[in-house]
Amino acid sequence: MLKNSGRKGLLILPFLLLTALLPGVTAAAADKQAQAGGSLTIQANPTLLTVSIPVTVNFDVDPTKEASLLTDGSGQLLQPELKIINRSIVPIDVTVSKVEGDVDLLTDSMDSLTATGRETMFGIKYQAPAGWDDQGLAAAQKNWLTESSAAAGYRLLPPHTALAADKQAVIRLYGRTGKGWKVEDTLTIRPTFVIAAASDNVHTQPDIGQVIS
């Protein structure tokens, strides 16, 4: 492991604290007494979402680490834990809708990783991406962050799950990269996150999350 190799990456996240208002629908008590033939007024009461995530995350790139020997899913991107904290009263879903920065280096194909290039398979996930082993990568392209996967709604959480209310999720960076890095090279990724109350069609599995620390 080259801890001081000088090869650096920077994940720039657009929010430190995200507060959003989402409409909920309730009927005012007086309106429930509306007579037949009368009108019923529905009042929308917003639900407050309060979610915190880091502004920036620095990570090291170690292209010398042999991808074939990986067993823990950490790959060739070395970084601290990234916590998403949901202090809302409802479960939330977390996706990436857009990615900027060195997007020309992002790929979802092992074939793009060469001995002279810096192309990188880059994942931001609650769990190691499915298809981490060579045999499954071809069928797991949506697990890697690219412009196209972001446009389709890149999920950080496992399928059909949500981050429970008043819980945190530890998100990690996963990746493989080519070996053409020089000491002064950097990789900068700027994803745009979308935080929303989990919808019923997405949220069909039990909530995930750990006690906030």
mmCIF file of C-alpha atoms in Angstrom:
data_model
loop_
_atom_site.group_PDB
_atom_site.id
_atom_site.type_symbol
_atom_site.label_atom_id
_atom_site.label_comp_id
_atom_site.label_asym_id
_atom_site.label_seq_id
_atom_site.Cartn_x
_atom_site.Cartn_y
_atom_site.Cartn_z
ATOM 1 C CA MET A 1 0.000 0.000 0.000
ATOM 2 C CA LEU A 2 1.419 3.369 -0.967
ATOM 3 C CA LYS A 3 0.022 5.599 1.736
ATOM 4 C CA ASN A 4 2.102 8.584 0.705
ATOM 5 C CA SER A 5 2.233 7.948 -3.015
ATOM 6 C CA GLY A 6 0.989 11.447 -3.854
ATOM 7 C CA ARG A 7 -1.796 10.058 -6.030
ATOM 8 C CA LYS A 8 -4.853 11.759 -4.635
ATOM 9 C CA GLY A 9 -8.558 11.844 -5.202
ATOM 10 C CA LEU A 10 -11.197 14.242 -4.006
ATOM 11 C CA LEU A 11 -14.893 13.519 -3.722
ATOM 12 C CA ILE A 12 -16.734 16.855 -3.554
ATOM 13 C CA LEU A 13 -20.207 16.550 -2.085
ATOM 14 C CA PRO A 14 -22.584 19.477 -2.567
ATOM 15 C CA PHE A 15 -24.160 19.589 0.919
ATOM 16 C CA LEU A 16 -23.154 19.600 4.566
ATOM 17 C CA LEU A 17 -26.727 19.761 5.852
ATOM 18 C CA LEU A 18 -29.682 19.230 3.570
ATOM 19 C CA THR A 19 -33.111 20.321 4.725
ATOM 20 C CA ALA A 20 -36.015 19.690 2.405
ATOM 21 C CA LEU A 21 -39.760 20.139 2.561
ATOM 22 C CA LEU A 22 -41.879 17.415 1.031
ATOM 23 C CA PRO A 23 -45.667 17.665 0.911
ATOM 24 C CA GLY A 24 -47.817 15.336 2.937
ATOM 25 C CA VAL A 25 -51.600 15.420 2.765
ATOM 26 C CA THR A 26 -53.946 15.609 5.757
ATOM 27 C CA ALA A 27 -57.532 16.709 6.126
ATOM 28 C CA ALA A 28 -58.265 19.580 8.503
ATOM 29 C CA ALA A 29 -60.511 18.487 11.401
ATOM 30 C CA ALA A 30 -63.272 20.911 10.512
ATOM 31 C CA ASP A 31 -63.319 19.680 6.926
ATOM 32 C CA LYS A 32 -64.067 16.128 8.039
ATOM 33 C CA GLN A 33 -67.514 17.349 9.055
ATOM 34 C CA ALA A 34 -68.369 18.504 5.537
ATOM 35 C CA GLN A 35 -71.965 17.668 4.662
ATOM 36 C CA ALA A 36 -72.946 15.596 1.626
ATOM 37 C CA GLY A 37 -72.869 17.768 -1.452
ATOM 38 C CA GLY A 38 -70.464 20.198 0.161
ATOM 39 C CA SER A 39 -66.748 20.701 -0.512
ATOM 40 C CA LEU A 40 -63.841 19.088 1.313
ATOM 41 C CA THR A 41 -60.689 21.138 1.639
ATOM 42 C CA ILE A 42 -57.374 19.211 1.824
ATOM 43 C CA GLN A 43 -54.495 20.965 3.569
ATOM 44 C CA ALA A 44 -50.915 19.991 2.648
ATOM 45 C CA ASN A 45 -48.592 19.757 5.638
ATOM 46 C CA PRO A 46 -44.885 19.629 4.696
ATOM 47 C CA THR A 47 -42.653 16.916 6.134
ATOM 48 C CA LEU A 48 -39.236 18.134 7.230
ATOM 49 C CA LEU A 49 -36.216 16.121 6.062
ATOM 50 C CA THR A 50 -32.942 16.795 7.855
ATOM 51 C CA VAL A 51 -29.946 14.909 6.470
ATOM 52 C CA SER A 52 -26.231 15.569 6.936
ATOM 53 C CA ILE A 53 -23.357 14.403 4.741
ATOM 54 C CA PRO A 54 -19.718 15.556 4.469
ATOM 55 C CA VAL A 55 -18.783 18.390 2.134
ATOM 56 C CA THR A 56 -15.552 16.780 0.892
ATOM 57 C CA VAL A 57 -13.894 13.388 1.180
ATOM 58 C CA ASN A 58 -10.211 12.909 0.358
ATOM 59 C CA PHE A 59 -9.015 9.497 -0.743
ATOM 60 C CA ASP A 60 -5.787 7.917 -1.985
ATOM 61 C CA VAL A 61 -5.467 5.999 -5.234
ATOM 62 C CA ASP A 62 -3.181 2.967 -5.127
ATOM 63 C CA PRO A 63 -2.895 1.520 -8.648
ATOM 64 C CA THR A 64 -0.278 -0.982 -7.496
ATOM 65 C CA LYS A 65 -2.762 -2.930 -5.386
ATOM 66 C CA GLU A 66 -3.594 -6.118 -7.234
ATOM 67 C CA ALA A 67 -7.298 -6.173 -8.058
ATOM 68 C CA SER A 68 -7.262 -9.963 -8.354
ATOM 69 C CA LEU A 69 -6.285 -10.237 -4.687
ATOM 70 C CA LEU A 70 -9.098 -8.050 -3.352
ATOM 71 C CA THR A 71 -11.271 -9.681 -0.729
ATOM 72 C CA ASP A 72 -12.682 -6.777 1.290
ATOM 73 C CA GLY A 73 -14.093 -4.680 -1.555
ATOM 74 C CA SER A 74 -11.965 -1.647 -0.690
ATOM 75 C CA GLY A 75 -10.227 -1.856 -4.023
ATOM 76 C CA GLN A 76 -7.621 0.652 -5.132
ATOM 77 C CA LEU A 77 -9.371 3.675 -3.570
ATOM 78 C CA LEU A 78 -8.286 4.163 0.036
ATOM 79 C CA GLN A 79 -10.424 6.459 2.180
ATOM 80 C CA PRO A 80 -12.071 7.010 5.580
ATOM 81 C CA GLU A 81 -15.709 6.261 6.270
ATOM 82 C CA LEU A 82 -18.366 8.529 4.788
ATOM 83 C CA LYS A 83 -21.461 8.866 6.992
ATOM 84 C CA ILE A 84 -24.921 9.893 5.888
ATOM 85 C CA ILE A 85 -27.074 10.783 8.895
ATOM 86 C CA ASN A 86 -30.864 10.860 8.648
ATOM 87 C CA ARG A 87 -32.336 12.911 11.500
ATOM 88 C CA SER A 88 -35.737 12.997 9.827
ATOM 89 C CA ILE A 89 -38.862 11.289 11.122
ATOM 90 C CA VAL A 90 -39.259 9.241 7.925
ATOM 91 C CA PRO A 91 -36.971 6.822 6.002
ATOM 92 C CA ILE A 92 -35.088 8.337 3.076
ATOM 93 C CA ASP A 93 -33.699 7.232 -0.266
ATOM 94 C CA VAL A 94 -30.327 8.535 -1.498
ATOM 95 C CA THR A 95 -29.355 8.698 -5.177
ATOM 96 C CA VAL A 96 -26.947 10.557 -7.447
ATOM 97 C CA SER A 97 -28.582 12.411 -10.332
ATOM 98 C CA LYS A 98 -25.500 13.970 -11.928
ATOM 99 C CA VAL A 99 -21.720 13.660 -11.755
ATOM 100 C CA GLU A 100 -19.116 16.255 -12.769
ATOM 101 C CA GLY A 101 -15.357 16.597 -12.556
ATOM 102 C CA ASP A 102 -13.055 14.050 -14.192
ATOM 103 C CA VAL A 103 -16.003 12.184 -15.713
ATOM 104 C CA ASP A 104 -13.952 11.195 -18.769
ATOM 105 C CA LEU A 105 -11.980 8.869 -16.466
ATOM 106 C CA LEU A 106 -15.052 7.080 -15.111
ATOM 107 C CA THR A 107 -15.876 3.710 -16.622
ATOM 108 C CA ASP A 108 -17.990 0.642 -15.844
ATOM 109 C CA SER A 109 -15.843 -1.779 -17.819
ATOM 110 C CA MET A 110 -12.810 -3.769 -16.746
ATOM 111 C CA ASP A 111 -11.632 -3.672 -20.348
ATOM 112 C CA SER A 112 -11.023 0.079 -19.988
ATOM 113 C CA LEU A 113 -8.432 -0.400 -17.236
ATOM 114 C CA THR A 114 -5.005 -0.466 -18.873
ATOM 115 C CA ALA A 115 -1.376 -0.350 -17.851
ATOM 116 C CA THR A 116 -0.965 3.183 -19.221
ATOM 117 C CA GLY A 117 -4.355 4.801 -18.523
ATOM 118 C CA ARG A 118 -6.049 6.345 -15.473
ATOM 119 C CA GLU A 119 -9.595 5.205 -16.201
ATOM 120 C CA THR A 120 -11.347 4.283 -12.958
ATOM 121 C CA MET A 121 -14.321 2.158 -11.941
ATOM 122 C CA PHE A 122 -15.760 4.274 -9.122
ATOM 123 C CA GLY A 123 -18.542 3.237 -6.750
ATOM 124 C CA ILE A 124 -20.213 4.984 -3.793
ATOM 125 C CA LYS A 125 -22.120 2.274 -1.979
ATOM 126 C CA TYR A 126 -23.456 1.069 1.364
ATOM 127 C CA GLN A 127 -22.210 -2.389 0.397
ATOM 128 C CA ALA A 128 -19.530 -3.558 -2.022
ATOM 129 C CA PRO A 129 -21.045 -3.448 -5.515
ATOM 130 C CA ALA A 130 -22.569 -6.684 -6.727
ATOM 131 C CA GLY A 131 -20.356 -8.208 -9.401
ATOM 132 C CA TRP A 132 -17.190 -7.068 -7.638
ATOM 133 C CA ASP A 133 -15.499 -10.245 -8.788
ATOM 134 C CA ASP A 134 -14.421 -10.430 -12.413
ATOM 135 C CA GLN A 135 -17.135 -12.900 -13.368
ATOM 136 C CA GLY A 136 -19.982 -10.583 -12.409
ATOM 137 C CA LEU A 137 -18.724 -7.198 -13.560
ATOM 138 C CA ALA A 138 -20.295 -7.338 -17.015
ATOM 139 C CA ALA A 139 -23.755 -7.678 -15.483
ATOM 140 C CA ALA A 140 -23.224 -5.035 -12.804
ATOM 141 C CA GLN A 141 -22.509 -1.848 -14.764
ATOM 142 C CA LYS A 142 -25.186 0.118 -12.891
ATOM 143 C CA ASN A 143 -23.150 -0.325 -9.701
ATOM 144 C CA TRP A 144 -20.435 2.006 -11.009
ATOM 145 C CA LEU A 145 -20.793 5.778 -11.123
ATOM 146 C CA THR A 146 -20.720 7.250 -14.628
ATOM 147 C CA GLU A 147 -22.617 10.059 -16.331
ATOM 148 C CA SER A 148 -25.149 7.570 -17.690
ATOM 149 C CA SER A 149 -25.699 5.696 -14.410
ATOM 150 C CA ALA A 150 -26.130 9.022 -12.593
ATOM 151 C CA ALA A 151 -28.687 10.193 -15.151
ATOM 152 C CA ALA A 152 -30.615 6.974 -14.489
ATOM 153 C CA GLY A 153 -30.570 7.575 -10.707
ATOM 154 C CA TYR A 154 -27.483 5.960 -9.179
ATOM 155 C CA ARG A 155 -28.422 4.343 -5.850
ATOM 156 C CA LEU A 156 -26.143 4.387 -2.800
ATOM 157 C CA LEU A 157 -28.301 1.991 -0.786
ATOM 158 C CA PRO A 158 -29.096 -1.655 -1.564
ATOM 159 C CA PRO A 159 -32.095 -2.243 -3.864
ATOM 160 C CA HIS A 160 -35.540 -1.613 -2.342
ATOM 161 C CA THR A 161 -34.172 -0.387 0.989
ATOM 162 C CA ALA A 162 -34.228 2.998 2.729
ATOM 163 C CA LEU A 163 -32.155 4.660 5.436
ATOM 164 C CA ALA A 164 -34.291 4.476 8.567
ATOM 165 C CA ALA A 165 -35.414 7.555 10.458
ATOM 166 C CA ASP A 166 -32.936 8.792 13.078
ATOM 167 C CA LYS A 167 -30.226 6.403 11.844
ATOM 168 C CA GLN A 168 -26.919 6.690 9.985
ATOM 169 C CA ALA A 169 -25.419 4.707 7.116
ATOM 170 C CA VAL A 170 -21.695 4.214 6.563
ATOM 171 C CA ILE A 171 -21.016 4.666 2.850
ATOM 172 C CA ARG A 172 -17.703 3.646 1.282
ATOM 173 C CA LEU A 173 -15.873 4.330 -1.943
ATOM 174 C CA TYR A 174 -15.081 1.310 -4.091
ATOM 175 C CA GLY A 175 -12.954 1.198 -7.188
ATOM 176 C CA ARG A 176 -10.500 -0.252 -9.601
ATOM 177 C CA THR A 177 -8.209 1.780 -11.784
ATOM 178 C CA GLY A 178 -5.613 1.635 -14.527
ATOM 179 C CA LYS A 179 -1.901 1.745 -13.740
ATOM 180 C CA GLY A 180 -0.949 4.888 -15.670
ATOM 181 C CA TRP A 181 -0.954 7.228 -12.665
ATOM 182 C CA LYS A 182 1.872 9.671 -11.923
ATOM 183 C CA VAL A 183 2.651 11.136 -8.512
ATOM 184 C CA GLU A 184 1.123 14.541 -9.323
ATOM 185 C CA ASP A 185 -2.105 13.148 -10.807
ATOM 186 C CA THR A 186 -5.470 13.720 -9.123
ATOM 187 C CA LEU A 187 -9.018 12.484 -9.553
ATOM 188 C CA THR A 188 -11.917 14.824 -8.699
ATOM 189 C CA ILE A 189 -15.522 13.608 -8.655
ATOM 190 C CA ARG A 190 -18.488 15.929 -7.960
ATOM 191 C CA PRO A 191 -21.772 14.039 -7.569
ATOM 192 C CA THR A 192 -25.135 15.733 -7.061
ATOM 193 C CA PHE A 193 -27.176 13.864 -4.477
ATOM 194 C CA VAL A 194 -30.940 13.613 -4.361
ATOM 195 C CA ILE A 195 -32.427 12.997 -0.906
ATOM 196 C CA ALA A 196 -36.112 12.062 -0.791
ATOM 197 C CA ALA A 197 -38.611 10.399 1.488
ATOM 198 C CA ALA A 198 -38.647 6.727 0.515
ATOM 199 C CA SER A 199 -41.562 5.876 -1.741
ATOM 200 C CA ASP A 200 -43.557 2.665 -1.357
ATOM 201 C CA ASN A 201 -42.468 1.273 -4.732
ATOM 202 C CA VAL A 202 -38.786 1.671 -3.811
ATOM 203 C CA HIS A 203 -39.031 0.902 -0.115
ATOM 204 C CA THR A 204 -40.159 -2.744 -0.066
ATOM 205 C CA GLN A 205 -37.378 -4.213 2.098
ATOM 206 C CA PRO A 206 -36.614 -3.515 5.793
ATOM 207 C CA ASP A 207 -34.962 -0.215 6.676
ATOM 208 C CA ILE A 208 -31.213 -0.134 7.115
ATOM 209 C CA GLY A 209 -28.983 2.005 9.314
ATOM 210 C CA GLN A 210 -27.033 2.126 12.548
ATOM 211 C CA VAL A 211 -27.443 4.138 15.722
ATOM 212 C CA ILE A 212 -26.137 7.685 15.173
ATOM 213 C CA SER A 213 -22.675 8.076 16.702
#
